[in-house]
Coordinates of C-alpha atoms and ligand atoms in Angstrom, one line a residue:
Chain A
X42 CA 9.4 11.8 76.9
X43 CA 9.2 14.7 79.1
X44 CA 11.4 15.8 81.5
X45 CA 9.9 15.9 85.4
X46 CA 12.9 16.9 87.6
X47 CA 16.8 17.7 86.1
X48 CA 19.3 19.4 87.9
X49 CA 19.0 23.1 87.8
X50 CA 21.3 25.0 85.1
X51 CA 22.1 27.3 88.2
X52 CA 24.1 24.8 89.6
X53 CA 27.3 23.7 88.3
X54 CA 28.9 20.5 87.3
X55 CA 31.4 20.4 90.6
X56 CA 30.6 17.6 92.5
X57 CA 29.8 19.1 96.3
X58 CA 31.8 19.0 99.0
X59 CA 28.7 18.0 101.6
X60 CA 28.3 14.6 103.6
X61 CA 26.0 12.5 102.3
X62 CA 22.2 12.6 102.6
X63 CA 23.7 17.0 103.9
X64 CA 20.4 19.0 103.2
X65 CA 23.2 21.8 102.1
X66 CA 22.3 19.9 99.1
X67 CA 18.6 20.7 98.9
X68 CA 19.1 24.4 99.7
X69 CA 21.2 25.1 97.4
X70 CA 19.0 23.6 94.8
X71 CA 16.2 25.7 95.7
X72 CA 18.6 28.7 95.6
X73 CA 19.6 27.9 92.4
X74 CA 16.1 26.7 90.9
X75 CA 14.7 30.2 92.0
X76 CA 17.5 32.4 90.4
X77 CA 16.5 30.3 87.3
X78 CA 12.8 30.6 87.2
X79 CA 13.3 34.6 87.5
X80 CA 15.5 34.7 84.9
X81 CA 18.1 37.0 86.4
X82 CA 21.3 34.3 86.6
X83 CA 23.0 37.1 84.6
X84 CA 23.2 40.4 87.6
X85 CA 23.2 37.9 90.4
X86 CA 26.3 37.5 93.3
X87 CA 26.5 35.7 95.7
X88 CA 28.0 35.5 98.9
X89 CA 29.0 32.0 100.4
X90 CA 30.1 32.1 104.4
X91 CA 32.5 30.4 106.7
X92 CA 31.0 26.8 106.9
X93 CA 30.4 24.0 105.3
X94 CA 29.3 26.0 102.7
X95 CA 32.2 28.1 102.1
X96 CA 32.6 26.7 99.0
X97 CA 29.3 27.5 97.9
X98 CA 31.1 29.7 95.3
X99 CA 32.4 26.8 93.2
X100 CA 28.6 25.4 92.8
X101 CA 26.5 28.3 91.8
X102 CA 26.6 29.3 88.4
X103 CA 26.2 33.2 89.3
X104 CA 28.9 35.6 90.2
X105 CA 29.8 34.8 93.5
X106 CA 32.2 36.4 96.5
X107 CA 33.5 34.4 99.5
X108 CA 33.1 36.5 102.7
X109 CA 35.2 34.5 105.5
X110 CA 33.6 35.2 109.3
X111 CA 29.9 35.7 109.4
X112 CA 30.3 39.2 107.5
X113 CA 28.5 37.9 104.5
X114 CA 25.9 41.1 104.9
X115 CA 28.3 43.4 105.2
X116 CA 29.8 42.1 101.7
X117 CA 26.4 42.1 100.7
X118 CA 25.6 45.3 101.6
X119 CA 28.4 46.7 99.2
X120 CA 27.6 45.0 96.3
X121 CA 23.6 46.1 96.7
X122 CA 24.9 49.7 96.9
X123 CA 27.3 49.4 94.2
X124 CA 25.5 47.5 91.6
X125 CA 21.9 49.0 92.0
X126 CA 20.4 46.1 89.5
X127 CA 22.7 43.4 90.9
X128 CA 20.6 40.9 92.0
X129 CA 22.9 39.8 96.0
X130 CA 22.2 37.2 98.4
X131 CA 24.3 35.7 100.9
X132 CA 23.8 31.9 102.1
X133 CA 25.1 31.1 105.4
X134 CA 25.1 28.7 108.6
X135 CA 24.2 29.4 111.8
X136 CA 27.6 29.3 113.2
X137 CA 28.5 31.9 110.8
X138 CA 25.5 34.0 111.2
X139 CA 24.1 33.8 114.3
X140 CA 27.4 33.7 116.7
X141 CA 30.0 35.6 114.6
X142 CA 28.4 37.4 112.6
X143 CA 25.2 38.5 114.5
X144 CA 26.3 42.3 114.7
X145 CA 26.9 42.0 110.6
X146 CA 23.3 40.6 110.3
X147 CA 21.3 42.6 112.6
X148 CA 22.5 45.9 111.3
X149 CA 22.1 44.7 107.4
X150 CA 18.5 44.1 108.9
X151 CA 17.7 47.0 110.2
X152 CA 19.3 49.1 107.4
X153 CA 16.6 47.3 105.8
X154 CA 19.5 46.5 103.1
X155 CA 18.1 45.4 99.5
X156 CA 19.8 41.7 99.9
X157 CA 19.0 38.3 100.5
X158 CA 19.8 36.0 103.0
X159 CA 19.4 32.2 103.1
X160 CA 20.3 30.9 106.8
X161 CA 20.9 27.3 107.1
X162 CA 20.1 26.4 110.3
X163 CA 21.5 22.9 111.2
X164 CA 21.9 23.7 115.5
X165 CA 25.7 22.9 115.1
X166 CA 28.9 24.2 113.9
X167 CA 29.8 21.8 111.2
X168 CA 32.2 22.1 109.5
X169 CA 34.6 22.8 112.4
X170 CA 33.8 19.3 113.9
X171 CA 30.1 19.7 116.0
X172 CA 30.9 22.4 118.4
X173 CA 27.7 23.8 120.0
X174 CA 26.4 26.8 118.6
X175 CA 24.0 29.9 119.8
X176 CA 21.3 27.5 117.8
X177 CA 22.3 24.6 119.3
X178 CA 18.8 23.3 121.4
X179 CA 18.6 22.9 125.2
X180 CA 20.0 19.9 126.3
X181 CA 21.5 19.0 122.9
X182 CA 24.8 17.0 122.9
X183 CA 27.4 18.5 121.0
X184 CA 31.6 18.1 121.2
X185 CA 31.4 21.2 123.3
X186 CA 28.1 20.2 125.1
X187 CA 28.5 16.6 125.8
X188 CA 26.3 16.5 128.7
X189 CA 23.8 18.5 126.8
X190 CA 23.5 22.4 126.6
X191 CA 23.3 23.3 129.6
X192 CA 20.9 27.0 129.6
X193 CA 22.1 27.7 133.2
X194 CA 25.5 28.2 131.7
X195 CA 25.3 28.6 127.9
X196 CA 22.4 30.5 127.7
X197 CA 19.4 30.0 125.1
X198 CA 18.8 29.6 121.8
X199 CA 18.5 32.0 119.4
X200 CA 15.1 32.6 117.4
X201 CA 16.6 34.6 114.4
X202 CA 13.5 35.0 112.5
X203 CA 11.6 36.1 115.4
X204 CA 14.6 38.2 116.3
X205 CA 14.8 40.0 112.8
X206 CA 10.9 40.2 112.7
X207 CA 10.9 42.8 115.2
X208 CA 13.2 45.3 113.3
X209 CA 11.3 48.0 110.8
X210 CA 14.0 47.7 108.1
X211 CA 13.2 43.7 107.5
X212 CA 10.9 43.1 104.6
X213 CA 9.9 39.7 105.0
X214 CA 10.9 36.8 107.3
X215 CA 10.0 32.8 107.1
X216 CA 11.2 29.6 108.5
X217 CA 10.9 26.6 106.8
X218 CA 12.3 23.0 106.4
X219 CA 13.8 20.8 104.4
X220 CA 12.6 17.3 105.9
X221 CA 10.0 16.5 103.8
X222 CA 9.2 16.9 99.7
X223 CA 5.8 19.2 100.9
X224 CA 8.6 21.2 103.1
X225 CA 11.0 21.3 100.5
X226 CA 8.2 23.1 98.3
X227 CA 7.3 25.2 100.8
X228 CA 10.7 26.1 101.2
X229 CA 11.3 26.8 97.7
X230 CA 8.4 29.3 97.3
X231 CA 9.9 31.1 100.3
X232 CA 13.0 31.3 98.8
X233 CA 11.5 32.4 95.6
X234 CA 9.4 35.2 97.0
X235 CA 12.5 36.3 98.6
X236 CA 14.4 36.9 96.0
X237 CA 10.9 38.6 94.0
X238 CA 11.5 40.7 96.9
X239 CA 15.3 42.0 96.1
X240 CA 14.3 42.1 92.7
X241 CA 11.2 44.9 93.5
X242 CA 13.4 46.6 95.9
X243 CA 11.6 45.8 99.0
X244 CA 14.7 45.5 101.3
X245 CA 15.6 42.9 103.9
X246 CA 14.3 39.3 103.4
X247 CA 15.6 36.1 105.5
X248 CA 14.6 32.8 105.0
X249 CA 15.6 30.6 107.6
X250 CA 15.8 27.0 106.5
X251 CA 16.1 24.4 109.1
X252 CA 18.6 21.9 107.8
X253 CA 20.3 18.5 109.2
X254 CA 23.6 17.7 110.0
X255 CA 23.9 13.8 109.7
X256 CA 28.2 13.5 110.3
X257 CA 27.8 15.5 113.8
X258 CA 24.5 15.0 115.2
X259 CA 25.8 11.3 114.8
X260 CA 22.4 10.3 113.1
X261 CA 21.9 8.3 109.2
X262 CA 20.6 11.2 106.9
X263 CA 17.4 9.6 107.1
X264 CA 17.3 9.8 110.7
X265 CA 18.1 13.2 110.8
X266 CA 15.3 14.3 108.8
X267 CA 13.2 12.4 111.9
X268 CA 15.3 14.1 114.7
X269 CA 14.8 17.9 113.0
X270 CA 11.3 17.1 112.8
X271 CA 10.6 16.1 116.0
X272 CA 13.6 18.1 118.3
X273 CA 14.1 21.5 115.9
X274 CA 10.4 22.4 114.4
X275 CA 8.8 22.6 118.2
X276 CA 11.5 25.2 119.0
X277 CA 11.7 26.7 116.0
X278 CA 8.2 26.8 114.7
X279 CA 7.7 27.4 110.6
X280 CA 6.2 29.6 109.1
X281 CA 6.1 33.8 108.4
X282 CA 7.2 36.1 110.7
X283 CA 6.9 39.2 108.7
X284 CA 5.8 40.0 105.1
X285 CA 5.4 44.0 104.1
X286 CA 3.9 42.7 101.2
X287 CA 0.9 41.3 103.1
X288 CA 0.4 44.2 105.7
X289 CA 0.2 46.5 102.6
X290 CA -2.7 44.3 101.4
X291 CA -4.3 44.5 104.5
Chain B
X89 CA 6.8 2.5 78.0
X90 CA 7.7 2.9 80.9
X91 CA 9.0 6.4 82.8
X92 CA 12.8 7.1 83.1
X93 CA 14.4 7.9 85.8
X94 CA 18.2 8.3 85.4
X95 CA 20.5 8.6 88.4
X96 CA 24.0 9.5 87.8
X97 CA 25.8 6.8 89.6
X98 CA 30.0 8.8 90.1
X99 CA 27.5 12.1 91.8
X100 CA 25.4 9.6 94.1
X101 CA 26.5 9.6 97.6
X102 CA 24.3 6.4 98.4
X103 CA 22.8 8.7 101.3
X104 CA 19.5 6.9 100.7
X105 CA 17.3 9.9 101.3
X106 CA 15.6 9.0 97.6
X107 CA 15.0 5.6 99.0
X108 CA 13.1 7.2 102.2
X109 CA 10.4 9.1 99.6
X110 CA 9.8 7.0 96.8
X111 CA 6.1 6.1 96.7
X112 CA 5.9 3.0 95.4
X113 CA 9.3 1.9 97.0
X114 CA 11.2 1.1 93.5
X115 CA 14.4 3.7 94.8
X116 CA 17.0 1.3 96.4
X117 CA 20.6 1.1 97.2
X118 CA 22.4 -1.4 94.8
X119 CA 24.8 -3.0 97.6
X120 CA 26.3 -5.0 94.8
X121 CA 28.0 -1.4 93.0
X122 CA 30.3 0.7 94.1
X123 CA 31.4 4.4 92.5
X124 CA 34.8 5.7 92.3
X125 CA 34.2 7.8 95.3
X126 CA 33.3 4.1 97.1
X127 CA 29.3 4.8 97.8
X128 CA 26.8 1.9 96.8
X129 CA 24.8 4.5 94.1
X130 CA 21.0 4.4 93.7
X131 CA 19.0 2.7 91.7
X132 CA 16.0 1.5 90.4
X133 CA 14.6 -1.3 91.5
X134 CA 11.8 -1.9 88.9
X135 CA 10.7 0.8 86.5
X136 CA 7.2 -0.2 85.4
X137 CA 6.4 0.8 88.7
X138 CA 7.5 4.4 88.7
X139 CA 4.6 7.3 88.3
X140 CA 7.3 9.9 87.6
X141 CA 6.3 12.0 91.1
X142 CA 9.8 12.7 91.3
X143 CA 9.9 12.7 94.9
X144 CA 12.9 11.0 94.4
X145 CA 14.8 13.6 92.6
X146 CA 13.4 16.4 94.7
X147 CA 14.8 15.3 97.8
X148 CA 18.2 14.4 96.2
X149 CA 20.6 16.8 97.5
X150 CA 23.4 16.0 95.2
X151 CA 20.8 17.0 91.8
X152 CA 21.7 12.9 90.7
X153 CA 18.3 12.3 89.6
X154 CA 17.0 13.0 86.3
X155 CA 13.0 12.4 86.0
X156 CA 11.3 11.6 82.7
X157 CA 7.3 11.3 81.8
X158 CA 6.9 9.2 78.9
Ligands
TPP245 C1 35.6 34.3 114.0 C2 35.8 32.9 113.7 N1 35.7 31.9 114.6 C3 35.8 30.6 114.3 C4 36.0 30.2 113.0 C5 36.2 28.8 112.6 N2 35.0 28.3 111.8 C6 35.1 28.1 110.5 S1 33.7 27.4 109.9 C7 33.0 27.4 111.5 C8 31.7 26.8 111.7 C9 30.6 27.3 110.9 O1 29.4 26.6 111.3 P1 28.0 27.0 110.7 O2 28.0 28.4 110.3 O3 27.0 26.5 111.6 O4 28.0 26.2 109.3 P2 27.9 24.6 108.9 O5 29.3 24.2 108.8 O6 27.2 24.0 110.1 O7 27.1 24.6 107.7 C10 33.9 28.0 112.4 C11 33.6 28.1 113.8 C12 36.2 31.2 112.0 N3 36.4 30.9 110.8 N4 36.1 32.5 112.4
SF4_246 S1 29.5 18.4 108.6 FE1 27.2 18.5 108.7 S2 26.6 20.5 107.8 FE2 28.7 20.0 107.1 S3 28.5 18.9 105.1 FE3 28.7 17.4 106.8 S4 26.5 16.9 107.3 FE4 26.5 18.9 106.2
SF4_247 S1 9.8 9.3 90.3 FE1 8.5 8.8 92.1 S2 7.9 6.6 91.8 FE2 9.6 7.0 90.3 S3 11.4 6.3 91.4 FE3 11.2 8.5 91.8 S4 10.0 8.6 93.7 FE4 9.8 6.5 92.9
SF4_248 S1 19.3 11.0 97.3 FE1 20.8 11.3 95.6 S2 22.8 11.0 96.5 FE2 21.3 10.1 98.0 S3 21.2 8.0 97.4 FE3 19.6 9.0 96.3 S4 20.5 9.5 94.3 FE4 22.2 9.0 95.7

């Protein structure tokens, strides 16, 4: 016998804390299958958020810090300067990263800090209870939306690929999506040449991975992977927003 | 011989996202078990049928599934 798929040595034996059919799940598989494949579990910290995923630290198998309040990159940014060969990416949610901790990201950014960041992007806060967030899409009901965001009054969303893509310090930016096993590998070799990135010293990478949110979008899991699909990918369209690598090529 | 495919029934949330991939439809929800954490667990439903694409275990977010090629 051979073995096709087994659960990553990255992760650890703690049961997680996510709802069921939570594409936390996936992410953090991908996260932890990457680390793995490049061999460098050993110099690697990570920073978990605020969120649903503030326990992150008690499922990756790597150093890990716990950075309350979307300033995950500023934590980040310390342990980059202070361990040189430290391998550092943060994982956070949009709540966490693009309302309270925007200035924190956008500054790590354009510092064009060596660090990774993996932004879960479920349009919600979740683990506060489904309040809308600065992802949350026009006319989405939330607990703080529930006639549907309203852009007159709360604005639009944010687009923080596109955002980031625009500043010289970030190295390489991508969306992609968990929905689907050909997004899920797609995902994963985002998430991979991400971290190649840290490792060579390139500087700022984001991947933003568009993730559901079953418990507050009120949907089955495998309705939610339908309703990201067809509501999240029009607004926030896959694929690279910048790569150095491939302008130097050019 | 057939493939193996090993789901760890106490980690399995019964979210039914395996279900949703499986190729040949052979990943099902046993309503009949229940784990200590009170989900109905995956499994499967008929093994000769399995190719071993691990879809299945892919799209598992709680890393339940083990895959294995004879
Ligand atoms: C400054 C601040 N405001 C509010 C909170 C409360 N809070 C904790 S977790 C959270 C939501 C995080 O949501 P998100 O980052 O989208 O992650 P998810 O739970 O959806 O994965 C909030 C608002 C906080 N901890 N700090
Ligand atoms: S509240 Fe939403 S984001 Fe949080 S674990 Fe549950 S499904 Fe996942
Ligand atoms: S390995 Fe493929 S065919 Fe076998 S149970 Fe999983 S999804 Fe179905
Ligand atoms: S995807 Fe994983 S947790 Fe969900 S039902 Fe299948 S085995 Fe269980």
């Amino acid at each position: 016998m051979t073995t096709v798929y087994e659960k990553s040595k990255m992760l650890t034996d703690a049961p997680m804390s996510y709802c069921p059919g939570c594409t936390h799940g996936i992410i953090h598989k991908l996260v932890a299958e990457s680390i793995s494949e490049l061999g460098v579990e050993g110099r690697t910290v990570g920073v978990a958020p605020v969120g649903c995923s503030v326990m992150a630290y008690n499922f990756f198998a790597c150093d890990m810090v716990q950075a309350p309040h979307g300033r995950a990159p500023a934590v980040a940014t310390g342990l980059a300067r202070a361990l040189p060969e430290g391998v550092i990416f943060t994982y956070q949610g949009d709540g966490d990263l693009a309302a309270i901790g925007t200035a924190e990201t956008v500054h790590a950014a354009s510092r064009g800090e060596n660090i990774v960041i993996i932004f879960v992007n479920n349009a919600i806060y979740g683990m506060t209870g489904g309040q809308m967030a600065p992802t949350t899409l026009p006319g989405q009901v939330t607990q703080t939306s529930p006639y549907g965001r309203d852009v007159k009054t709360a604005g639009y969303p944010i687009r923080i690929c596109e955002m980031l893509a625009t500043l010289d310090g970030t190295a390489y930016a991508e969306r992609v999506s968990v929905n689907s096993v050909p997004n899920i590998r797609k995902a994963k070799k985002a998430i991979k040449k991400a971290f190649e990135n840290q490792i060579a010293g390139r500087g700022f990478s984001i991947v933003e991975v568009l993730s559901t949110c079953p418990t507050n979008w009120g949907l089955t899991p495998v309705e939610a992977l339908k309703w990201l699909e067809e509501n999240m990918t029009p607004y926030y369209p896959l694929g690279v927003y910048k790569d150095i690598t491939a302008e130097e090529g050019k | 011989m057939a493939n193996r495919v090993t789901v760890n029934e106490q980690i399995c949330k019964g979210c039914g996202l395996c279900t949703s991939v499986c190729p040949k439809k052979i990943m099902v929800i046993d309503r009949d078990k229940l784990n200590a954490k009170g989900y109905n667990p995956a499994t499967v439903s008929d093994i000769e049928k399995c190719i071993a694409c691990a879809m299945c275990a892919i799209m598992c977010p709680d890393s339940a599934i083990k895959v294995e090629k004879e």
